[in-house]
XYZ file of C-alpha atoms in Angstrom:
697
model
C -0.120 -0.290 -0.279
C 1.205 3.933 -1.294
C 1.328 5.940 2.205
C 1.519 9.776 1.241
C 4.985 11.424 2.321
C 4.792 13.461 5.269
C 5.540 16.592 4.506
C 7.920 18.654 7.784
C 6.950 21.846 8.474
C 9.457 24.362 9.234
C 8.699 24.423 13.059
C 9.411 20.658 12.646
C 12.650 21.498 11.318
C 14.217 24.567 13.365
C 13.084 21.768 16.484
C 15.358 19.173 14.663
C 18.069 21.109 14.697
C 17.891 22.950 17.766
C 18.136 19.347 19.579
C 21.458 17.887 17.438
C 23.000 21.136 17.850
C 22.836 20.730 21.874
C 23.953 17.352 21.971
C 26.534 17.772 19.913
C 26.839 21.546 22.138
C 26.968 19.345 25.076
C 29.487 16.361 23.296
C 31.860 19.326 23.015
C 30.966 20.824 26.317
C 31.911 17.379 27.794
C 35.121 16.762 25.771
C 36.228 20.694 26.286
C 35.336 19.862 30.129
C 37.300 16.726 30.581
C 40.129 18.079 28.503
C 40.476 21.010 30.520
C 40.676 18.344 34.311
C 43.299 16.410 32.418
C 45.118 20.101 32.119
C 44.113 21.056 35.106
C 45.104 17.434 37.091
C 49.047 17.442 35.177
C 49.659 21.343 35.926
C 48.244 20.867 39.340
C 48.027 17.742 40.888
C 51.147 15.373 38.289
C 53.094 18.813 38.684
C 55.549 17.635 40.651
C 56.274 14.023 38.875
C 56.378 16.067 35.665
C 58.809 18.784 37.084
C 61.010 16.040 38.553
C 60.805 14.154 34.629
C 61.575 17.116 33.084
C 64.524 18.000 35.991
C 66.045 14.325 34.479
C 65.852 14.791 31.353
C 68.123 18.185 32.078
C 70.197 16.917 35.192
C 71.678 13.771 36.268
C 71.984 12.893 39.820
C 74.355 10.243 41.142
C 74.570 9.055 43.979
C 77.879 9.429 46.422
C 78.684 6.404 48.716
C 79.257 7.554 52.253
C 82.448 6.941 54.053
C 82.334 4.576 56.658
C 82.728 5.127 59.953
C 86.554 4.296 60.910
C 87.514 1.519 63.417
C 90.149 2.917 65.530
C 91.949 1.019 69.164
C 91.970 2.423 72.371
C 95.063 5.505 71.385
C 92.270 6.479 68.617
C 94.964 5.119 65.701
C 93.042 4.031 62.708
C 93.231 0.028 62.491
C 90.742 0.345 59.174
C 90.210 3.942 57.411
C 89.311 5.241 54.483
C 91.940 6.721 51.625
C 90.791 9.146 49.124
C 90.232 7.332 45.488
C 89.449 7.924 42.163
C 88.572 5.325 40.300
C 87.095 3.971 36.748
C 84.030 1.432 37.076
C 82.462 -0.335 34.053
C 79.166 -0.801 33.574
C 78.386 -4.023 31.689
C 74.233 -3.501 30.623
C 75.314 0.563 29.059
C 78.408 -0.807 27.282
C 77.555 -0.615 23.615
C 81.270 -1.093 21.738
C 83.699 -2.963 23.856
C 86.760 -3.556 22.400
C 86.113 -0.096 21.555
C 85.631 1.318 25.186
C 88.314 -1.345 25.974
C 91.434 0.705 23.527
C 90.184 4.337 24.674
C 90.872 2.997 28.416
C 94.134 1.071 28.226
C 94.983 4.965 26.361
C 93.649 7.059 29.196
C 94.803 4.673 31.878
C 97.736 3.405 31.033
C 96.728 -0.384 31.313
C 98.607 -3.357 31.047
C 97.784 -6.424 28.897
C 97.417 -8.165 32.410
C 94.848 -4.829 33.366
C 92.999 -5.990 30.187
C 93.099 -9.825 30.862
C 90.981 -9.164 34.102
C 88.891 -6.853 33.058
C 87.067 -8.927 29.981
C 87.408 -11.679 32.728
C 85.596 -9.825 34.796
C 82.337 -8.381 31.886
C 81.982 -12.340 31.193
C 81.019 -13.196 34.592
C 79.461 -10.003 35.478
C 76.118 -9.059 36.710
C 74.429 -6.601 34.200
C 74.065 -4.087 36.005
C 76.875 -4.538 39.398
C 79.695 -2.312 38.414
C 83.675 -4.069 37.236
C 86.386 -1.963 38.446
C 88.650 -0.857 36.117
C 91.569 0.712 37.616
C 91.520 2.143 41.252
C 94.066 4.664 42.485
C 94.085 6.779 39.534
C 95.889 10.083 39.329
C 94.246 13.198 39.060
C 95.340 13.697 35.665
C 94.167 10.251 33.778
C 91.009 10.548 36.040
C 89.890 13.816 34.545
C 90.647 12.669 31.026
C 88.014 10.067 31.213
C 85.595 12.233 32.814
C 85.789 14.371 29.823
C 86.023 11.460 27.080
C 82.974 10.214 29.177
C 79.642 11.322 26.710
C 81.884 9.508 24.006
C 82.246 6.178 26.228
C 78.803 4.952 27.078
C 79.187 2.256 30.640
C 82.090 3.771 31.736
C 81.718 4.796 34.985
C 84.803 7.471 37.060
C 83.982 7.888 40.641
C 85.433 10.089 43.051
C 85.805 9.008 46.387
C 87.272 6.947 50.057
C 88.370 3.615 49.707
C 88.775 1.162 52.282
C 92.378 0.731 53.949
C 93.562 -1.354 56.203
C 97.454 0.484 57.679
C 98.311 -3.326 59.138
C 96.756 -5.513 56.263
C 97.106 -9.497 57.338
C 97.517 -8.789 61.532
C 94.162 -7.736 61.354
C 92.797 -9.204 58.905
C 90.782 -12.078 61.148
C 89.727 -8.627 63.266
C 88.014 -5.820 61.132
C 87.222 -8.498 58.282
C 86.986 -6.390 54.853
C 84.869 -4.742 52.287
C 83.411 -5.921 49.122
C 80.411 -4.749 46.205
C 77.478 -6.571 47.200
C 75.930 -9.086 45.241
C 72.990 -9.502 43.578
C 70.943 -11.193 45.873
C 71.713 -8.677 48.874
C 70.206 -6.420 45.176
C 67.958 -8.009 45.048
C 66.514 -8.346 48.563
C 66.332 -4.657 49.201
C 66.268 -3.279 45.718
C 68.383 -0.380 47.542
C 69.997 1.817 44.267
C 73.323 2.641 47.109
C 74.451 -1.203 46.141
C 74.364 -0.407 42.123
C 77.074 2.602 42.556
C 80.345 2.122 41.037
C 82.386 2.570 44.552
C 80.381 1.336 46.803
C 80.870 -1.612 49.529
C 79.616 -3.308 52.002
C 81.345 -5.229 55.049
C 81.745 -8.373 54.304
C 82.898 -10.632 57.740
C 84.514 -9.103 60.628
C 83.337 -6.844 62.203
C 82.502 -4.929 58.920
C 80.011 -7.197 58.775
C 78.465 -7.301 62.116
C 78.742 -3.932 62.669
C 77.274 -2.444 59.043
C 74.710 -0.177 60.870
C 76.273 1.348 62.496
C 79.574 2.153 59.925
C 77.558 2.567 56.942
C 76.601 6.605 56.897
C 74.526 7.553 54.463
C 75.481 8.592 50.125
C 74.805 11.850 49.088
C 73.751 12.880 45.941
C 75.544 14.493 42.851
C 73.721 16.829 40.573
C 74.741 17.838 37.099
C 73.474 19.432 34.151
C 73.727 17.839 30.676
C 72.862 18.302 26.847
C 70.242 16.197 25.419
C 73.572 14.021 24.191
C 74.489 14.155 28.410
C 77.199 16.809 27.540
C 78.051 18.339 30.605
C 76.751 21.256 31.201
C 77.562 22.357 34.800
C 77.628 20.945 38.261
C 74.791 21.641 40.444
C 74.488 21.723 43.711
C 75.749 18.489 45.582
C 74.401 17.193 48.936
C 77.359 15.519 50.817
C 77.160 12.297 52.106
C 76.906 11.696 56.030
C 79.822 9.433 56.955
C 79.586 6.267 59.569
C 80.410 6.546 62.745
C 83.751 5.884 63.775
C 83.872 3.081 66.673
C 87.324 2.886 68.904
C 87.851 -1.011 70.501
C 89.779 -1.986 72.829
C 92.846 -3.329 70.620
C 96.066 -2.019 71.002
C 97.239 -1.867 67.744
C 100.752 -2.209 68.098
C 100.422 -5.202 70.756
C 97.975 -6.630 67.561
C 100.536 -5.971 65.321
C 103.513 -6.762 67.454
C 101.980 -10.512 68.230
C 100.741 -11.107 64.657
C 104.158 -10.962 63.737
C 105.712 -12.451 66.614
C 103.682 -15.968 65.793
C 106.070 -16.312 63.402
C 105.401 -19.380 60.743
C 103.186 -20.985 62.840
C 99.659 -21.438 62.198
C 97.891 -20.225 65.345
C 96.113 -17.462 67.199
C 96.932 -15.233 70.451
C 94.609 -13.468 72.529
C 95.934 -11.271 75.664
C 92.980 -9.101 78.029
C 93.611 -6.445 80.738
C 92.386 -8.767 83.670
C 91.034 -5.424 85.665
C 87.885 -4.695 82.852
C 88.052 -7.451 80.610
C 88.801 -5.385 78.038
C 90.439 -7.374 74.930
C 94.170 -5.896 73.808
C 94.631 -8.368 70.790
C 93.167 -11.346 69.179
C 95.309 -12.267 66.677
C 94.753 -15.655 64.224
C 98.010 -16.081 61.624
C 98.298 -16.851 58.743
C 95.608 -14.212 57.396
C 94.848 -12.417 54.211
C 95.688 -9.101 53.444
C 91.776 -7.520 54.040
C 92.933 -4.301 50.869
C 93.256 -7.246 48.664
C 89.674 -8.822 49.262
C 88.395 -4.866 49.872
C 90.082 -3.850 46.160
C 88.788 -7.753 44.654
C 90.765 -10.583 45.310
C 92.050 -12.552 42.231
C 91.043 -15.758 41.766
C 95.201 -17.095 42.155
C 95.448 -15.249 45.587
C 91.993 -17.017 46.530
C 92.871 -20.671 45.028
C 96.073 -20.559 46.982
C 94.706 -19.141 50.166
C 92.071 -22.123 49.649
C 94.926 -24.721 49.344
C 97.493 -23.539 52.330
C 97.427 -26.169 54.958
C 97.687 -22.975 57.264
C 94.145 -22.348 56.646
C 94.847 -18.731 56.555
C 90.817 -18.209 55.798
C 89.846 -19.265 59.457
C 89.789 -17.000 62.488
C 91.182 -19.565 64.953
C 90.538 -17.601 67.303
C 86.843 -17.713 67.621
C 86.713 -20.839 64.787
C 89.015 -23.041 66.776
C 88.183 -25.850 68.829
C 91.415 -27.997 70.466
C 91.199 -29.950 73.355
C 93.212 -27.871 75.908
C 95.245 -29.913 77.207
C 97.715 -29.312 80.179
C 96.166 -25.726 80.457
C 92.950 -27.173 82.126
C 95.322 -27.923 85.111
C 95.168 -25.068 87.529
C 91.128 -24.793 86.582
C 91.575 -28.855 87.889
C 93.616 -28.204 91.211
C 91.133 -25.475 91.830
C 88.513 -28.139 91.541
C 90.147 -29.970 93.889
C 91.257 -27.260 96.785
C 87.311 -26.751 96.509
C 86.521 -30.225 96.474
C 88.414 -29.979 100.256
C 91.839 -31.725 99.484
C 94.928 -30.817 100.699
C 97.338 -28.960 98.885
C 100.122 -30.752 100.541
C 98.428 -34.047 100.036
C 100.839 -35.817 97.806
C 100.523 -39.239 94.990
C 103.429 -41.651 93.876
C 104.103 -40.582 90.248
C 105.832 -43.826 89.044
C 105.137 -42.835 85.148
C 102.472 -45.255 84.581
C 99.352 -46.140 86.614
C 95.954 -49.095 85.947
C 93.023 -48.517 86.600
C 91.187 -52.277 85.766
C 92.514 -53.213 83.114
C 93.383 -49.984 81.105
C 97.501 -48.433 81.765
C 97.030 -44.357 81.418
C 101.119 -42.946 81.435
C 102.406 -39.785 82.109
C 104.592 -37.232 80.102
C 107.853 -38.183 81.964
C 108.259 -42.026 81.431
C 110.386 -42.348 84.674
C 107.483 -40.799 86.570
C 107.661 -37.415 88.857
C 108.092 -39.707 92.179
C 105.991 -37.942 95.105
C 103.519 -34.644 93.742
C 101.819 -32.459 95.470
C 99.334 -30.034 94.224
C 101.972 -26.898 93.364
C 104.218 -29.765 92.019
C 101.808 -31.516 89.547
C 100.779 -28.251 88.274
C 105.086 -27.310 88.044
C 105.556 -30.645 86.979
C 102.295 -31.128 84.790
C 101.848 -33.816 86.335
C 99.435 -36.297 84.932
C 99.387 -39.269 86.920
C 98.919 -36.733 90.314
C 95.708 -35.309 88.228
C 94.573 -39.248 86.573
C 94.410 -39.943 90.723
C 92.650 -37.298 92.114
C 90.015 -36.934 89.573
C 89.147 -40.307 89.463
C 89.061 -40.129 93.427
C 86.351 -36.671 92.898
C 84.316 -37.364 89.767
C 84.509 -35.187 87.135
C 81.068 -33.859 87.597
C 82.789 -31.488 91.105
C 85.340 -30.896 88.034
C 82.540 -29.384 85.243
C 81.183 -26.655 87.123
C 84.255 -24.954 87.772
C 85.417 -25.584 84.016
C 81.861 -23.191 83.153
C 82.949 -20.341 85.906
C 86.122 -19.855 84.360
C 84.789 -19.620 80.897
C 85.257 -22.101 79.103
C 82.035 -23.441 77.119
C 80.907 -20.315 77.559
C 79.291 -17.917 74.531
C 80.928 -14.333 74.685
C 78.962 -10.906 74.236
C 80.941 -9.571 70.923
C 80.378 -8.229 67.907
C 81.682 -11.422 66.547
C 79.264 -14.039 64.043
C 81.497 -17.235 64.487
C 82.030 -18.238 67.846
C 82.509 -22.095 68.331
C 81.988 -23.071 71.568
C 83.756 -26.067 72.502
C 82.542 -28.371 74.979
C 82.544 -28.561 79.031
C 81.400 -32.498 79.083
C 79.820 -34.654 82.694
C 78.041 -37.873 82.979
C 74.567 -35.566 81.894
C 75.926 -34.199 78.685
C 77.351 -38.031 77.864
C 74.197 -39.368 79.056
C 72.242 -37.008 76.445
C 74.805 -37.502 73.528
C 75.540 -40.989 73.601
C 73.533 -42.566 74.917
C 76.570 -44.219 77.658
C 77.481 -43.917 81.136
C 80.494 -41.693 82.102
C 83.019 -44.085 82.838
C 86.389 -43.478 84.761
C 88.479 -43.530 81.419
C 86.507 -40.340 80.465
C 87.429 -38.411 83.553
C 91.274 -39.819 83.375
C 91.332 -38.122 79.506
C 89.710 -34.896 80.987
C 91.594 -34.247 83.191
C 94.308 -33.565 80.982
C 92.724 -31.421 78.514
C 92.117 -34.471 76.138
C 88.939 -36.691 75.376
C 85.581 -34.875 75.606
C 87.067 -31.091 75.963
C 87.240 -28.723 73.933
C 87.457 -25.082 74.250
C 88.555 -21.551 72.102
C 91.834 -19.758 72.114
C 88.852 -16.619 73.969
C 88.002 -18.976 76.479
C 91.287 -19.677 77.184
C 92.399 -16.773 77.675
C 89.073 -15.884 79.388
C 90.208 -19.023 81.879
C 93.486 -17.300 82.367
C 92.208 -13.613 83.522
C 89.627 -14.869 85.527
C 91.895 -17.039 87.395
C 94.357 -13.918 87.680
C 92.267 -11.882 88.913
C 90.003 -13.855 90.975
C 86.504 -11.960 89.490
C 84.235 -13.583 86.798
C 85.113 -11.227 84.276
C 83.627 -10.662 81.147
C 85.422 -9.667 78.306
C 84.480 -6.795 75.526
C 86.041 -5.741 72.765
C 83.859 -1.877 72.041
C 85.492 0.516 74.593
C 81.689 1.792 74.929
C 80.308 -1.735 75.840
C 83.305 -2.491 78.749
C 81.830 -4.091 81.542
C 82.388 -3.104 84.588
C 82.146 -3.830 88.307
C 82.743 -7.784 87.915
C 81.717 -9.751 90.589
C 84.075 -12.118 92.666
C 84.223 -15.535 91.867
C 82.583 -18.179 94.307
C 85.651 -19.723 95.473
C 88.037 -19.197 98.248
C 90.433 -16.697 98.186
C 93.177 -19.073 99.580
C 92.564 -22.066 97.192
C 92.725 -19.238 93.956
C 96.459 -17.562 95.432
C 97.207 -21.421 95.672
C 96.774 -22.123 92.691
C 98.298 -18.640 91.688
C 101.382 -20.034 93.253
C 101.737 -23.065 91.177
C 100.926 -20.925 88.069
C 104.200 -19.105 89.226
C 106.472 -22.516 89.928
C 105.367 -23.500 85.898
C 107.718 -20.044 84.845
C 110.327 -19.397 88.479
C 110.306 -23.080 89.998
C 111.948 -25.448 87.310
C 108.413 -26.020 85.735
C 107.618 -26.505 82.336
C 107.251 -23.155 81.549
C 111.209 -22.082 81.859
C 111.606 -20.561 79.060
C 109.049 -18.355 79.218
C 110.582 -16.771 82.313
C 110.345 -12.475 82.814
C 113.660 -10.802 82.551
C 112.619 -7.617 83.770
C 113.196 -6.053 86.916
C 110.248 -6.008 89.295
C 107.787 -8.432 86.960
C 107.097 -12.821 87.339
C 104.878 -14.110 84.498
C 102.401 -17.229 86.441
C 101.656 -19.371 82.836
C 100.989 -22.586 82.211
C 102.046 -25.196 79.269
C 99.820 -27.429 77.134
C 99.878 -30.707 74.658
C 97.454 -31.261 73.088
C 97.117 -34.742 71.090
C 96.147 -34.988 67.464
C 96.542 -38.152 66.120
C 95.655 -41.865 66.736
C 98.549 -43.848 68.289
C 98.403 -47.137 67.870
C 99.432 -50.280 69.691
C 101.593 -51.638 67.209
C 103.307 -48.078 67.604
C 102.838 -47.926 71.861
C 104.685 -51.394 71.288
C 107.484 -49.797 69.284
C 108.000 -46.606 70.774
C 105.517 -43.336 69.974
C 106.849 -41.075 67.236
C 108.490 -37.474 67.906
C 106.930 -34.546 66.694
C 109.674 -34.055 64.449
C 109.741 -36.949 62.879
C 105.770 -36.670 61.646
C 104.243 -34.059 59.054
C 102.769 -30.887 59.814
C 99.289 -32.269 59.950
C 100.035 -34.839 63.008
C 101.723 -33.137 64.802
C 100.178 -32.296 68.505
C 99.395 -28.793 68.928
C 100.699 -27.000 71.201
C 98.907 -24.320 73.918
C 100.389 -21.650 76.679
C 98.446 -19.735 79.456
C 99.918 -16.740 81.217
C 99.192 -13.683 83.201
C 101.262 -10.906 84.150
C 102.417 -9.371 87.120
C 102.450 -12.599 88.796
C 102.141 -10.845 92.223
C 99.966 -8.112 90.257
C 98.122 -9.791 87.316
C 97.482 -7.067 84.818
C 97.249 -8.598 81.549
C 96.190 -12.166 80.627
C 96.680 -13.397 77.455
C 96.355 -17.291 75.989
C 97.723 -18.651 72.794
C 97.162 -21.576 70.544
C 99.269 -23.443 67.775
C 97.960 -25.491 65.678
C 100.043 -28.900 64.899
C 103.260 -26.750 66.634
C 104.539 -29.378 68.319
C 107.235 -27.708 70.241
C 109.125 -28.479 67.567
C 110.941 -25.061 67.367
C 111.910 -23.316 70.542
C 111.836 -20.102 69.368
C 108.767 -20.345 67.877
C 106.960 -22.522 70.493
C 104.050 -21.317 72.499
C 106.522 -20.586 76.099
C 109.033 -18.491 74.005
C 106.079 -16.634 71.810
C 104.126 -15.571 75.745
C 107.248 -13.779 76.545
C 107.906 -11.879 74.136
C 104.167 -10.288 74.513
C 103.582 -9.910 77.981
C 107.429 -8.706 77.473
C 105.419 -6.047 74.780
C 103.181 -4.832 77.197
C 106.075 -3.617 79.618
C 109.177 -3.256 77.884
C 108.230 -2.210 73.855
C 111.200 -2.100 72.486
C 113.189 -4.823 74.530
C 110.464 -7.367 72.594
C 110.732 -5.350 69.370
C 114.165 -5.676 69.889
C 114.427 -9.053 70.868
C 111.838 -9.887 67.587
C 114.015 -7.860 64.490
C 116.795 -10.490 65.299
C 114.550 -13.487 65.079
C 112.416 -12.376 62.654
C 115.002 -12.602 59.515
C 114.956 -16.883 60.276
C 111.783 -16.796 59.375
C 111.569 -15.136 55.946
C 111.053 -11.618 56.677
C 107.645 -9.769 58.165
C 104.508 -10.362 57.304
C 104.124 -8.499 54.176
C 107.515 -9.807 52.871
C 106.891 -14.148 53.791
C 103.563 -13.465 51.669
C 104.835 -12.038 48.492
C 107.701 -14.730 48.771
C 104.844 -17.470 49.138
C 102.276 -16.003 45.692
C 105.488 -15.614 43.696
C 106.070 -19.207 44.442
C 102.533 -20.691 43.835
C 102.686 -18.203 40.911
C 105.497 -20.217 39.116
C 104.394 -23.263 40.515
C 102.212 -26.194 37.935
C 98.959 -26.172 39.661
C 98.747 -22.418 39.554
C 95.756 -20.971 37.305
C 96.189 -19.720 33.257
C 97.127 -15.906 33.560
C 94.154 -15.058 32.159
C 91.675 -16.935 34.502
C 94.710 -16.493 38.023
C 93.951 -12.220 37.092
C 90.455 -12.363 37.166
C 88.768 -11.478 40.173
C 87.034 -14.014 42.015
C 83.489 -12.645 42.268
C 82.270 -16.245 43.910
C 84.492 -16.133 46.665
C 81.727 -16.345 50.212
C 83.361 -14.428 53.022
C 86.648 -16.116 54.194
C 85.063 -17.230 57.654
C 82.720 -19.404 55.594
C 84.657 -20.980 52.794
C 85.234 -24.143 51.760
C 88.508 -24.676 53.162
C 87.690 -23.403 56.519
C 84.771 -25.878 56.222
C 87.244 -29.011 55.604
C 89.221 -28.324 57.928
C 86.108 -27.355 60.589
C 84.626 -31.124 59.077
C 88.727 -32.900 59.500
C 89.153 -31.893 63.207
C 85.464 -33.058 64.172
C 86.573 -36.451 62.882
C 89.708 -36.117 64.657
C 88.110 -35.861 67.926
C 84.758 -38.626 66.946
C 88.193 -40.644 66.739
C 89.440 -39.974 70.017
C 86.099 -40.743 71.816
C 86.246 -43.893 70.122
C 89.507 -44.757 71.178
C 88.747 -44.508 74.989
C 85.522 -46.030 74.270
C 87.818 -49.432 73.176
C 90.155 -49.440 76.182
C 92.659 -46.233 74.612
C 92.643 -42.701 73.270
C 95.729 -39.727 74.926
C 95.677 -40.711 78.551
C 97.204 -43.841 78.031
C 100.102 -42.501 76.648
C 100.228 -39.035 78.753
C 100.487 -35.785 77.439
C 103.817 -33.919 75.963
C 105.046 -31.196 77.324
C 108.589 -28.745 75.810
C 111.470 -31.249 75.810
C 113.544 -28.018 76.690
C 111.563 -26.205 79.235
C 114.765 -23.667 80.919
């Protein structure tokens, strides 16, 4: 059906047009409002953000690593400080043409072929965002030349700052630890941009690690105006860094370095305390590494050399080394006997051997000492006296005295690697081994063997507490020295008898005569000790036990020594532990080392003169011997190739957690378990007795 078309009137057409115009106008107003609102948001609410983005296009801002707080000794002398350093690094992710960049840096910095080998090796192994060191300690002229060419060399990062410096080198390595570049894992955990800043380093071991928060400080910022191509226009205002806090230690840096040198070629440790306050004056573990090398970036060759050294220079022997204390426990055992009511004048006849049940237990003096009282037994280190007395008393009466004198104790010191040893008793053995305590256990413990283990720090504390008669707590930081230590719960006359017996060790014809001080009015009181580390078979006992001088290094006995002086008014106490020393070389044995360390405290010039006479016979001072060792290793067939050896060892763990340290610890634990097995089978160290310095005078 056909419809008649509708004819729109003029009024209808006008209405339709008005509606469309209104809708179009509303849309225009809406869009305009959105645009105006967006412009307002960008110009007002987002103003700061876009100002910063704009500023970042014009201004480059880089963090300035904060200067670390110094570590200083009790006299204010630097143990770890900062030296001014101009350095050049590469950021792998930002490098455009590696060969062109390295060629330019070779000319600008006068790099050697070995330097380029190291840089190329480090670039291949580095995470993209981690700085790779090209050169440190660059002269100002060469540093400025690199800065001028920086826009042409993307990825090159010249930095003016401060580098960590350890003036005493290896002598303080296990005390201070060292600093190094943060690892990728550390950055991923914190996302702190400071960790990626060239030249910034964090504490990796020792005090540098445990006191990181106090030493780090707060970073500054450097602002530079640049063109669109990155060319320098002007340096703008710089926000200065806030240095870390200087930490004052109780250490005497002169004594620390002297003790390290005096240990000579030994693998060992020495700890010295002030008896009045418990302040640690020296804490030395040798041999050691140079913390400056680690902080600069140790080479693969040096790391491999240190890891292969049978003297384990990566281990802090003061806190990580556990040793049977040997005869150094005899003064402590004597105190336990006195407190249990045994008279110091009661005698035991030493014939050289003692039979208990089916077992035969020997004294170190095969022909015997004859009748011995307590003072004589300590002075002559008579094993039979202590076998008999502690067999009567029972070791459960000795263990509490040992703990009160610091054995097995955990001390509040800023070290993360303390091992605490063992003070055994019947309850402890029942809990660990599910077996009863035996007489053989008591006899072995009575000469500081068997289950008894301690670290050198605990031995020094034992000497300090016997000397002072107080339960003094050791301290390393001057602002954390413990005062007013309580008296030990023992009679003063008993402590005095023990001190007299230790005086006789040195001055009354005892085993420590070589440690006698030749200083007017000052006598040394001490106790020598030896700890067996190898299993001695029945066949060897029948044919004669081999002397330490006949054995390879790792099978020799440990040598130990505790002392204090002056004997009548004790001021200083010390402990020295030498691994596998075996009392083989007189001037490298514990009595003479103890004597010289104590002499230093009362007559420095005399001690230094004595050291100057003997040090050349060991191959020179510490730095000279380390340089000779490195040269010999480099020349040996087992040294890595030049390219590999020059590379920085980026995967090296902290020295105290190195595989070589774990292996040494495992070997020590295995030897201890073998000794425990021998005792259970009727043998053990007491079956042959202790050994003492062969020439006590």
